Amino acid sequence: MTVVQHKQQRQHSNKLLLFFTIALLLLFFISAKTAYANEEKINYRTFEIDITTGSLNPDCYDQSYSGLLVNGQFPAPPIRVTKNDHVHIVVHNHIQTNYSTAIHYHGILQLGTPEADGVPGLTQKPIQPGETYHQRFQVIEQAGTFYYHAHVGLQDDTISGPFIVYESEDAWPSLPEEESSSNIHNKRDAETKKLKDGPYEYDDERILFLSEWWHQTMDQRMNYVMGKDYRGMKGADSYLINGKAAYYPTIDSTDGSQRCGYPTIDVEPNKIYRFRVIGGLTLAVLGVSFSSHTNLTIIEVDGELVQPYSVSHLQVAPGQRFSILLSTDQPGDHSYYINTKPYYIRETEGNGRGILRYSKQLPVNMTNNDKKSEFPPETPQWHFANLAPLVKHVGVDLEKEADQTIIIKPTEEILDDNTTSWFMNNRLVYPHEMSDQPILELLGTNGVAQRQENSFLEEDSYDPELKAYVVGYNQTIDFVIHTTAIANGVCIGHPYHLHGMVHHVLAHGAGEYNHDNDKMLRTYPTSIARDTSFIYPVQPGPPPKVLGNTLCGWSKFRIVTINPGVWAFHCHVTSHMNQGMMMTLVTGS
């Protein structure tokens, strides 16, 4: 080979090398640009929750009571994210609290992240005083109204706040001043831009957070619930709207002002508002109405958009959430009362009241008339059976027969030590006595399949060692849950909340469920997906003639087990949950 040939070959090789180098650089640039573009679509949000103690008097009673706070606030500050965001929650339980705790994100399904569900004994160990705990999860394909609360003892009386998930960044409203200082969403042009969620448009939104307040410390309440003097649940001393109430709504003669003002929600005339109503309640079902505004349009229930449905008032059970559209079409120089009424407890009157103020020029604590709204009597099922989903859930067949039906019969029992507990099918499990090793950690990767194969399960799929119902992946399971009469013969209702999965109510009935007769019964023709449903009682006769633990009503919940994990399924009357009205559902992969 000549020198010229060598030179030509080297030149050709250099050209090929240059070509491949440029091609690789171009490919790298395109890949990097694509990766950067994809990364831009992913939002990461971090929130810090500081659990401390403080003195609380939200209804201006004669004295304050010690309680747990989140970031020094009650209710806890709102957490706002966008659908599909990656969320990192850092929980600091300050050593001064002297309480272990855990935080649950109510209604967030935790798809693929059951360890972030926040239930001690099931998904994590409790966060001890002085400890910091990290929860990481993605809000996968969920948008709507949720909330977060403590899942230990009765701590959710005060550790409780809104968790709002927006459909997109454009769906965020202008935020209140206390939230907007460092947030990009405070610059929305509220005068010109409509907010939109699905087919619904509105001008702005407001949060109506409902809760209850007792004139007792948390320890006093817990000692009563779990102690020998328990004689049934006592209604709250005050019903709070956005953390406020007026226990003494009277005029102070010294300065002419009210001793404690009603909570005020400001709106403007001739607009449409989305009210996100959150049942951060722990005992009563609470009726809610707006004076002179009798056409409320329900558009969302428990994070699911529904077909528009008009009502004159809401009935909100503990754990339930609604979005309604309200038109401010009344005279603009007026303010209007927001009224409440407790349902399904002994005390049928309450002091929960707020003011819908059409102009900031109007007095804060006064309306133009003192007329209270008239609430209808208790109505089993309320309007729930008439609601229909905006979009049906894929993969949920509401007509077919279930793969398995599990029938639950709760009974209230007085134990030998004179304390009161709730047994679920004659089994008693106290949430506060769950193992220090969470079931999720105990099972590991293949634990569900192993327990099924090795016949650890009883006939109804209950695992006595785990104290949980163990079912396979992608099974259609119907839970039939009864309500029962307590010792005085009164049938009481219960709001049941399922973690990790939605459920559909298929049917309800009086008395005891009969599987042969009722297995294909459907009383909810267009059932919507929910995470919290109230089981309505049907009183079979005068209470003195009804024996304790008489079965007096049932509801059937359909669950499709598509989210592997360890999930709590419990009454959201927190005192009942602490007394044993809680089940655990373990779903395999």
Coordinates of C-alpha atoms in Angstrom, one line a residue:
M1 CA 0.0 0.0 0.0
T2 CA 1.4 3.4 -1.0
V3 CA 1.8 6.4 1.2
V4 CA -0.9 8.2 -0.7
Q5 CA -3.3 5.3 -0.2
H6 CA -2.6 5.4 3.6
K7 CA -3.2 9.1 3.6
Q8 CA -6.5 8.7 1.7
Q9 CA -7.6 6.0 4.1
R10 CA -6.8 8.1 7.1
Q11 CA -8.8 11.0 5.6
H12 CA -11.8 8.7 5.0
S13 CA -11.5 7.3 8.5
N14 CA -11.4 10.8 10.0
K15 CA -14.5 11.8 8.0
L16 CA -16.4 8.8 9.2
L17 CA -15.3 9.5 12.8
L18 CA -16.4 13.1 12.5
F19 CA -19.8 12.0 11.0
F20 CA -20.4 9.6 13.8
T21 CA -19.3 12.1 16.5
I22 CA -21.7 14.7 15.1
A23 CA -24.5 12.1 14.9
L24 CA -23.9 11.0 18.5
L25 CA -23.9 14.6 19.7
L26 CA -27.1 15.4 17.8
L27 CA -28.7 12.2 19.2
F28 CA -27.6 13.2 22.7
F29 CA -28.9 16.8 22.2
I30 CA -32.3 15.4 21.1
S31 CA -32.5 12.9 23.9
A32 CA -31.5 15.5 26.5
K33 CA -34.0 18.0 25.1
T34 CA -36.7 15.3 25.2
A35 CA -35.8 14.3 28.7
Y36 CA -35.8 17.9 29.8
A37 CA -39.2 18.4 28.2
N38 CA -40.5 15.4 30.0
E39 CA -39.0 16.5 33.2
E40 CA -40.7 19.9 32.8
K41 CA -44.1 18.1 32.9
I42 CA -43.3 16.6 36.3
N43 CA -44.1 18.7 39.4
Y44 CA -42.4 18.0 42.7
R45 CA -43.9 19.6 45.7
T46 CA -42.6 19.4 49.3
F47 CA -44.6 20.3 52.4
E48 CA -43.5 20.4 56.0
I49 CA -45.9 19.5 58.8
D50 CA -44.9 20.6 62.3
I51 CA -46.9 19.0 65.0
T52 CA -46.9 21.1 68.2
T53 CA -49.2 21.7 71.1
G54 CA -51.1 24.9 71.7
S55 CA -54.1 26.5 73.6
L56 CA -57.4 26.4 71.6
N57 CA -60.7 28.2 72.1
P58 CA -62.3 28.3 68.6
D59 CA -65.8 29.0 69.9
C60 CA -64.9 31.7 72.4
Y61 CA -66.0 29.6 75.4
D62 CA -65.1 30.5 79.0
Q63 CA -61.8 28.6 78.8
S64 CA -59.3 27.3 76.4
Y65 CA -58.1 23.7 76.0
S66 CA -54.8 22.2 75.0
G67 CA -54.7 20.6 71.6
L68 CA -52.3 19.5 68.8
L69 CA -51.7 22.0 66.0
V70 CA -50.2 21.8 62.5
N71 CA -47.7 24.6 61.8
G72 CA -49.3 26.5 64.7
Q73 CA -52.7 26.5 63.0
F74 CA -56.2 25.0 63.5
P75 CA -57.6 23.8 61.2
A76 CA -54.4 22.7 59.6
P77 CA -53.3 24.8 56.6
P78 CA -54.5 23.7 53.1
I79 CA -52.2 21.5 51.0
R80 CA -52.7 22.2 47.3
V81 CA -51.3 20.2 44.4
T82 CA -52.0 19.4 40.8
K83 CA -53.0 16.0 39.4
N84 CA -50.1 13.7 38.9
D85 CA -47.8 15.8 41.1
H86 CA -45.1 14.0 43.1
V87 CA -45.6 15.0 46.7
H88 CA -43.1 14.8 49.6
I89 CA -44.5 15.4 53.0
V90 CA -42.0 15.9 55.9
V91 CA -43.7 15.4 59.3
H92 CA -42.0 16.8 62.3
N93 CA -43.5 15.5 65.6
H94 CA -42.0 17.9 68.1
I95 CA -40.9 16.3 71.3
Q96 CA -43.0 18.6 73.5
T97 CA -46.2 17.0 72.1
N98 CA -45.7 13.8 74.2
Y99 CA -48.0 12.0 71.6
S100 CA -47.1 9.6 68.9
T101 CA -48.9 10.4 65.6
A102 CA -49.3 9.6 61.9
I103 CA -50.9 11.6 59.0
H104 CA -53.3 10.1 56.5
Y105 CA -54.3 11.7 53.2
H106 CA -58.0 11.0 53.1
G107 CA -59.2 9.9 49.7
I108 CA -55.7 9.9 48.0
L109 CA -55.5 6.3 46.8
Q110 CA -51.7 5.9 47.2
L111 CA -51.4 3.9 44.0
G112 CA -48.1 2.0 44.3
T113 CA -47.2 3.7 47.6
P114 CA -49.2 2.0 50.4
E115 CA -46.4 2.8 52.8
A116 CA -47.4 6.5 52.6
D117 CA -51.0 5.9 53.7
G118 CA -50.3 6.9 57.3
V119 CA -51.9 4.2 59.4
P120 CA -49.9 2.9 62.4
G121 CA -49.8 -0.9 62.6
L122 CA -50.8 -1.2 59.0
T123 CA -48.5 0.8 56.8
Q124 CA -46.0 2.4 59.2
K125 CA -44.8 2.7 62.8
P126 CA -46.2 5.7 64.7
I127 CA -44.1 8.8 64.6
Q128 CA -42.8 9.3 68.1
P129 CA -42.3 12.7 69.8
G130 CA -39.0 14.2 68.5
E131 CA -39.1 12.1 65.3
T132 CA -39.3 13.2 61.7
Y133 CA -41.1 11.1 59.1
H134 CA -41.1 11.3 55.3
Q135 CA -44.1 10.4 53.1
R136 CA -43.6 10.3 49.3
F137 CA -46.3 9.6 46.8
Q138 CA -47.7 10.6 43.5
V139 CA -51.3 11.8 43.1
I140 CA -52.0 9.6 40.1
E141 CA -55.0 10.6 37.9
Q142 CA -56.9 12.1 40.8
A143 CA -58.3 15.6 41.1
G144 CA -60.8 17.0 43.5
T145 CA -61.5 17.7 47.2
F146 CA -59.7 15.7 49.8
Y147 CA -58.2 16.4 53.3
Y148 CA -55.5 15.2 55.6
H149 CA -55.8 14.3 59.3
A150 CA -54.1 12.4 62.1
H151 CA -54.8 8.7 62.3
V152 CA -54.1 8.1 66.0
G153 CA -56.6 8.3 68.8
L154 CA -58.8 11.4 68.6
Q155 CA -56.1 13.6 67.2
D156 CA -58.1 14.3 64.1
D157 CA -60.2 16.7 66.2
T158 CA -57.5 19.2 65.6
I159 CA -54.9 17.7 63.2
S160 CA -57.1 18.1 60.1
G161 CA -57.0 20.3 57.0
P162 CA -57.9 20.6 53.3
F163 CA -56.0 18.7 50.6
I164 CA -57.0 20.1 47.2
V165 CA -55.9 18.5 43.9
Y166 CA -56.4 20.6 40.8
E167 CA -56.9 19.2 37.3
S168 CA -54.2 21.3 35.8
E169 CA -52.0 24.3 36.7
D170 CA -54.6 26.5 34.9
A171 CA -57.3 25.3 37.2
W172 CA -55.8 26.9 40.3
P173 CA -57.7 29.9 41.7
S174 CA -56.2 33.0 43.1
L175 CA -55.2 32.1 46.6
P176 CA -56.0 33.8 49.9
E177 CA -53.3 36.3 51.1
E178 CA -52.1 34.0 53.8
E179 CA -51.2 31.3 51.1
S180 CA -50.3 33.4 48.1
S181 CA -47.1 35.2 49.1
S182 CA -44.7 32.7 47.6
N183 CA -47.0 31.0 45.1
I184 CA -47.1 31.5 41.4
H185 CA -50.9 31.0 41.4
N186 CA -51.7 34.3 43.1
K187 CA -51.4 36.2 39.8
R188 CA -54.4 34.7 38.1
D189 CA -56.6 37.4 36.5
A190 CA -59.7 36.8 38.5
E191 CA -61.7 39.4 36.7
T192 CA -61.4 37.8 33.3
K193 CA -60.5 34.1 33.6
K194 CA -63.0 31.5 34.4
L195 CA -62.0 28.4 36.3
K196 CA -62.9 25.1 34.8
D197 CA -63.1 21.5 35.9
G198 CA -64.5 19.0 33.4
P199 CA -67.6 20.7 31.9
Y200 CA -68.1 23.0 34.9
E201 CA -67.1 26.7 34.8
Y202 CA -67.1 29.1 37.8
D203 CA -65.6 32.4 38.8
D204 CA -63.8 31.4 42.0
E205 CA -63.8 28.9 44.8
R206 CA -64.1 28.8 48.5
I207 CA -63.4 26.1 51.2
L208 CA -66.0 25.2 53.8
F209 CA -64.3 23.0 56.3
L210 CA -66.6 21.5 58.9
S211 CA -65.5 20.2 62.2
E212 CA -66.6 19.7 65.8
W213 CA -65.4 21.0 69.1
W214 CA -65.8 19.6 72.7
H215 CA -65.2 21.5 75.9
Q216 CA -62.7 18.8 77.0
T217 CA -59.1 18.0 76.4
M218 CA -58.2 15.3 74.0
D219 CA -57.2 13.1 76.9
Q220 CA -60.5 13.6 78.7
R221 CA -62.4 12.7 75.6
M222 CA -60.3 9.6 75.0
N223 CA -60.6 8.5 78.6
Y224 CA -64.4 8.7 78.4
V225 CA -64.6 6.8 75.1
M226 CA -62.3 4.0 76.3
G227 CA -63.2 4.1 80.0
K228 CA -65.8 2.6 82.4
D229 CA -68.1 5.6 82.4
Y230 CA -68.9 5.5 78.7
R231 CA -72.6 5.8 78.1
G232 CA -72.8 6.6 74.4
M233 CA -71.4 9.4 72.4
K234 CA -72.1 13.0 73.4
G235 CA -72.7 15.6 70.6
A236 CA -70.1 18.4 70.2
D237 CA -70.4 21.6 72.2
S238 CA -69.9 23.6 69.0
Y239 CA -69.9 22.9 65.2
L240 CA -67.1 24.8 63.5
I241 CA -67.0 26.4 60.1
N242 CA -63.4 26.9 59.0
G243 CA -62.3 26.4 62.6
K244 CA -64.7 29.0 64.2
A245 CA -68.0 29.2 66.0
A246 CA -69.8 31.4 68.5
Y247 CA -70.7 29.6 71.6
Y248 CA -72.2 32.8 73.1
P249 CA -73.5 34.7 70.1
T250 CA -74.7 37.6 72.2
I251 CA -74.0 41.3 72.3
D252 CA -71.5 42.6 74.9
S253 CA -73.1 45.6 76.5
T254 CA -69.8 47.3 77.2
D255 CA -68.8 48.0 73.7
G256 CA -71.8 46.9 71.6
S257 CA -69.9 44.2 69.8
Q258 CA -70.4 40.5 69.7
R259 CA -68.5 38.4 72.2
C260 CA -67.4 36.1 69.4
G261 CA -68.1 36.5 65.7
Y262 CA -69.4 34.0 63.3
P263 CA -66.9 32.8 60.6
T264 CA -67.3 35.0 57.5
I265 CA -66.9 33.9 53.9
D266 CA -66.6 36.8 51.4
V267 CA -68.0 36.6 47.9
E268 CA -69.0 39.1 45.2
P269 CA -72.5 39.5 43.7
N270 CA -73.4 38.0 40.4
K271 CA -70.8 35.3 40.3
I272 CA -70.6 31.5 40.4
Y273 CA -68.6 30.0 43.2
R274 CA -67.4 26.5 43.7
F275 CA -67.7 25.6 47.4
R276 CA -65.5 22.7 48.5
V277 CA -67.3 21.3 51.5
I278 CA -65.2 19.0 53.6
G279 CA -66.6 16.8 56.4
G280 CA -63.7 17.0 58.8
L281 CA -66.2 15.8 61.4
T282 CA -65.8 12.9 63.8
L283 CA -69.3 12.2 65.0
A284 CA -72.4 13.9 63.5
V285 CA -73.7 14.1 60.0
L286 CA -74.1 17.8 59.5
G287 CA -76.7 19.5 57.3
V288 CA -75.5 22.6 55.6
S289 CA -77.6 25.3 53.9
F290 CA -77.2 28.9 52.7
S291 CA -80.0 31.3 53.5
S292 CA -81.8 32.5 50.4
H293 CA -79.6 30.3 48.2
T294 CA -81.7 27.2 47.7
N295 CA -80.4 26.0 44.4
L296 CA -77.1 24.3 45.1
T297 CA -75.6 22.2 42.3
I298 CA -73.5 19.2 43.3
I299 CA -70.7 18.6 40.8
E300 CA -68.2 16.5 42.9
V301 CA -68.4 13.9 45.6
D302 CA -65.3 12.4 47.3
G303 CA -63.0 13.6 44.5
E304 CA -65.1 12.3 41.6
L305 CA -67.0 14.6 39.2
V306 CA -70.7 13.8 39.0
Q307 CA -73.5 14.8 36.7
P308 CA -75.0 18.1 38.0
Y309 CA -77.6 17.6 40.6
S310 CA -79.6 20.3 42.4
V311 CA -80.3 20.3 46.1
S312 CA -81.5 22.8 48.7
H313 CA -79.0 21.6 51.4
L314 CA -76.2 19.1 51.9
Q315 CA -75.9 16.3 54.4
V316 CA -72.2 15.8 55.1
A317 CA -71.1 12.7 57.1
P318 CA -67.6 12.5 58.7
G319 CA -65.0 12.0 56.0
Q320 CA -67.3 13.0 53.0
R321 CA -66.6 15.9 50.7
F322 CA -68.7 17.7 48.1
S323 CA -68.2 20.5 45.6
I324 CA -71.3 22.6 44.9
L325 CA -71.8 25.5 42.5
L326 CA -73.5 28.5 44.2
S327 CA -74.7 31.6 42.4
T328 CA -74.5 34.8 44.3
D329 CA -77.7 36.1 42.7
Q330 CA -79.3 37.7 45.8
P331 CA -79.3 41.5 46.6
G332 CA -75.7 42.6 46.9
D333 CA -76.2 44.9 49.9
H334 CA -77.0 41.9 52.1
S335 CA -75.2 39.1 54.0
Y336 CA -76.7 35.7 54.4
Y337 CA -76.4 33.0 57.1
I338 CA -74.7 29.6 56.5
N339 CA -76.7 27.3 58.7
T340 CA -76.0 23.8 60.0
K341 CA -78.0 21.0 61.7
P342 CA -76.7 17.8 63.2
Y343 CA -78.3 14.5 62.1
Y344 CA -78.1 11.0 63.3
I345 CA -77.2 11.8 66.9
R346 CA -79.2 12.5 70.1
E347 CA -78.6 16.2 70.0
T348 CA -80.6 17.6 67.0
E349 CA -79.7 21.3 67.4
G350 CA -76.3 22.9 67.0
N351 CA -74.7 26.3 67.0
G352 CA -72.7 25.9 63.8
R353 CA -73.3 29.1 61.8
G354 CA -71.4 31.3 59.4
I355 CA -72.0 34.4 57.2
L356 CA -71.9 34.6 53.5
R357 CA -70.9 38.3 53.0
Y358 CA -71.6 39.9 49.6
S359 CA -69.4 42.9 50.3
K360 CA -66.5 43.7 52.5
Q361 CA -68.2 47.0 53.3
L362 CA -70.9 45.1 55.2
P363 CA -70.4 44.3 59.0
V364 CA -68.5 41.1 59.6
N365 CA -70.9 39.6 62.2
M366 CA -74.3 40.6 61.0
T367 CA -76.8 39.6 58.3
N368 CA -80.0 41.3 57.2
N369 CA -82.3 38.8 58.7
D370 CA -82.0 36.2 61.5
K371 CA -84.2 33.6 59.9
K372 CA -82.7 30.1 60.2
S373 CA -83.0 27.7 57.4
E374 CA -85.5 24.9 57.8
F375 CA -83.9 21.5 57.4
P376 CA -85.9 18.4 56.4
P377 CA -86.1 15.4 58.7
E378 CA -83.6 12.6 58.5
T379 CA -84.0 10.8 55.1
P380 CA -82.3 7.5 54.6
Q381 CA -79.9 7.5 51.6
W382 CA -80.5 11.3 51.2
H383 CA -80.0 12.0 47.5
F384 CA -77.1 9.6 47.0
A385 CA -79.0 7.0 45.1
N386 CA -79.9 9.6 42.4
L387 CA -76.4 10.8 41.8
A388 CA -74.7 9.6 38.6
P389 CA -71.0 9.7 37.6
L390 CA -69.8 12.1 35.0
V391 CA -67.6 9.4 33.6
K392 CA -68.0 5.7 34.6
H393 CA -65.1 3.9 36.2
V394 CA -63.5 1.5 33.7
G395 CA -63.2 -2.1 34.8
V396 CA -66.0 -1.9 37.4
D397 CA -69.0 -4.1 36.5
L398 CA -71.8 -3.2 38.9
E399 CA -74.3 -5.8 37.6
K400 CA -72.4 -9.0 37.7
E401 CA -72.2 -11.3 40.7
A402 CA -69.2 -10.7 43.0
D403 CA -66.3 -13.1 43.2
Q404 CA -66.8 -13.0 47.0
T405 CA -69.3 -11.5 49.4
I406 CA -68.2 -10.7 52.9
I407 CA -71.0 -9.9 55.4
I408 CA -70.1 -7.8 58.4
K409 CA -72.2 -7.6 61.6
P410 CA -70.9 -5.1 64.1
T411 CA -72.0 -5.5 67.7
E412 CA -71.5 -3.2 70.7
E413 CA -70.4 -5.1 73.8
I414 CA -69.7 -4.1 77.4
L415 CA -66.7 -6.0 78.6
D416 CA -65.9 -7.5 82.0
D417 CA -64.1 -4.3 83.0
N418 CA -67.2 -2.2 82.1
T419 CA -65.5 -0.7 79.1
T420 CA -67.4 -0.6 75.7
S421 CA -66.1 -2.1 72.5
W422 CA -67.3 -2.8 69.0
F423 CA -66.8 -6.4 67.7
M424 CA -66.8 -7.0 63.9
N425 CA -68.2 -10.5 63.4
N426 CA -67.3 -11.4 67.0
R427 CA -63.7 -10.3 66.5
L428 CA -62.2 -7.4 68.5
V429 CA -59.2 -5.5 67.2
Y430 CA -58.2 -2.2 68.8
P431 CA -56.3 0.2 66.4
H432 CA -54.1 1.4 69.2
E433 CA -53.0 -2.2 70.0
M434 CA -51.8 -3.1 66.5
S435 CA -48.3 -4.7 66.3
D436 CA -45.3 -2.4 66.4
Q437 CA -44.3 -4.1 63.1
P438 CA -46.7 -2.9 60.4
I439 CA -48.5 -5.6 58.5
L440 CA -47.1 -4.1 55.2
E441 CA -43.6 -4.7 56.4
L442 CA -44.4 -8.1 57.8
L443 CA -45.8 -9.4 54.5
G444 CA -43.0 -8.3 52.3
T445 CA -43.2 -9.0 48.6
N446 CA -45.0 -12.3 48.3
G447 CA -46.7 -12.5 51.7
V448 CA -50.3 -12.4 50.4
A449 CA -49.9 -15.3 48.0
Q450 CA -48.1 -17.4 50.6
R451 CA -50.8 -16.9 53.2
Q452 CA -53.5 -17.8 50.6
E453 CA -51.6 -20.9 49.4
N454 CA -50.9 -22.1 53.0
S455 CA -54.5 -21.9 54.0
F456 CA -54.1 -19.4 56.8
L457 CA -57.5 -18.0 56.0
E458 CA -60.9 -18.7 57.5
E459 CA -64.0 -19.1 55.3
D460 CA -64.6 -15.4 54.9
S461 CA -60.9 -14.8 53.9
Y462 CA -60.1 -13.5 57.4
D463 CA -56.5 -14.1 58.6
P464 CA -56.6 -14.5 62.4
E465 CA -52.8 -14.0 62.7
L466 CA -52.8 -10.8 60.7
K467 CA -56.2 -9.8 61.9
A468 CA -57.1 -8.8 58.3
Y469 CA -59.1 -9.9 55.3
V470 CA -56.8 -11.2 52.7
V471 CA -57.9 -11.2 49.0
G472 CA -56.3 -11.5 45.6
Y473 CA -55.6 -9.0 43.0
N474 CA -58.3 -7.7 40.6
Q475 CA -61.1 -9.5 42.5
T476 CA -64.7 -8.1 42.7
I477 CA -65.5 -8.2 46.4
D478 CA -68.8 -7.1 47.9
F479 CA -68.8 -6.0 51.6
V480 CA -72.2 -6.0 53.2
I481 CA -72.0 -3.9 56.4
H482 CA -74.9 -3.8 58.9
T483 CA -75.8 -1.2 61.3
T484 CA -77.1 -2.3 64.7
A485 CA -79.1 -1.0 67.7
I486 CA -77.1 0.1 70.7
A487 CA -78.1 -0.8 74.3
N488 CA -81.0 1.7 74.5
G489 CA -82.7 0.2 71.3
V490 CA -81.8 3.1 69.1
C491 CA -80.4 2.2 65.6
I492 CA -77.4 4.3 64.8
G493 CA -75.7 4.9 61.4
H494 CA -72.0 4.7 60.6
P495 CA -69.8 6.4 57.9
Y496 CA -67.4 3.9 56.5
H497 CA -64.2 5.0 54.8
L498 CA -62.1 2.7 52.6
H499 CA -58.4 3.5 52.2
G500 CA -56.5 2.7 48.9
M501 CA -59.5 2.0 46.7
V502 CA -62.9 3.5 45.8
H503 CA -66.2 1.6 46.3
H504 CA -69.6 1.8 44.8
V505 CA -72.8 1.4 46.9
L506 CA -74.9 -1.2 45.1
A507 CA -77.9 -1.6 47.4
H508 CA -79.3 -1.1 50.8
G509 CA -82.0 -2.5 52.9
A510 CA -83.7 -2.8 56.3
G511 CA -83.1 -5.4 58.9
E512 CA -80.7 -8.3 58.1
Y513 CA -79.2 -8.9 54.7
N514 CA -80.3 -12.2 53.0
H515 CA -77.8 -13.3 50.4
D516 CA -80.1 -15.6 48.5
N517 CA -82.7 -12.8 48.1
D518 CA -80.5 -9.8 48.0
K519 CA -77.4 -10.7 46.1
M520 CA -78.5 -9.2 42.8
L521 CA -80.5 -6.3 44.3
R522 CA -79.6 -2.9 43.0
T523 CA -81.1 0.2 44.7
Y524 CA -78.4 2.5 43.3
P525 CA -79.0 2.4 39.6
T526 CA -76.1 4.9 38.7
S527 CA -73.8 4.4 41.7
I528 CA -70.9 6.8 41.9
A529 CA -67.3 6.0 43.1
R530 CA -66.7 7.1 46.7
D531 CA -64.3 6.5 49.5
T532 CA -66.8 7.3 52.4
S533 CA -70.4 6.2 52.6
F534 CA -72.9 6.4 55.4
I535 CA -74.8 3.3 56.4
Y536 CA -78.2 4.5 57.2
P537 CA -80.2 3.0 60.1
V538 CA -83.8 1.8 59.7
Q539 CA -85.4 1.8 63.1
P540 CA -87.5 -1.4 63.4
G541 CA -89.8 -0.1 66.2
P542 CA -89.9 2.1 69.3
P543 CA -86.5 2.0 70.9
P544 CA -87.7 0.5 74.2
K545 CA -88.9 -2.5 72.4
V546 CA -85.8 -3.0 70.3
L547 CA -83.0 -5.2 71.8
G548 CA -79.4 -4.1 71.7
N549 CA -77.4 -5.4 68.7
T550 CA -80.6 -5.9 66.6
L551 CA -79.6 -5.7 63.0
C552 CA -81.4 -2.7 61.6
G553 CA -80.1 -1.9 58.1
W554 CA -77.3 -2.7 55.7
S555 CA -75.4 -1.3 52.7
K556 CA -73.5 -3.3 50.1
F557 CA -70.2 -1.9 48.9
R558 CA -68.5 -3.2 45.7
I559 CA -64.7 -3.0 45.6
V560 CA -62.4 -4.1 42.8
T561 CA -59.0 -4.9 44.3
I562 CA -56.7 -3.3 41.9
N563 CA -54.3 -1.5 44.3
P564 CA -52.0 -4.0 46.2
G565 CA -51.4 -3.0 49.8
V566 CA -52.7 -3.0 53.3
W567 CA -55.7 -0.8 53.7
A568 CA -57.9 0.3 56.6
F569 CA -61.7 0.1 56.3
H570 CA -63.3 1.7 59.2
C571 CA -66.1 3.8 60.7
H572 CA -65.1 7.4 60.5
V573 CA -66.8 8.2 63.8
T574 CA -63.4 8.2 65.4
S575 CA -64.5 7.1 68.8
H576 CA -66.2 4.0 67.3
M577 CA -63.0 3.3 65.3
N578 CA -61.0 3.4 68.6
Q579 CA -63.5 1.1 70.2
G580 CA -62.8 -1.5 67.5
M581 CA -65.0 -0.6 64.5
M582 CA -62.2 -1.0 62.0
M583 CA -61.2 -3.7 59.6
T584 CA -58.0 -4.3 57.5
L585 CA -58.1 -5.3 53.9
V586 CA -54.9 -6.9 52.5
T587 CA -54.9 -7.0 48.7
G588 CA -52.3 -9.1 46.8
S589 CA -50.4 -8.3 43.6

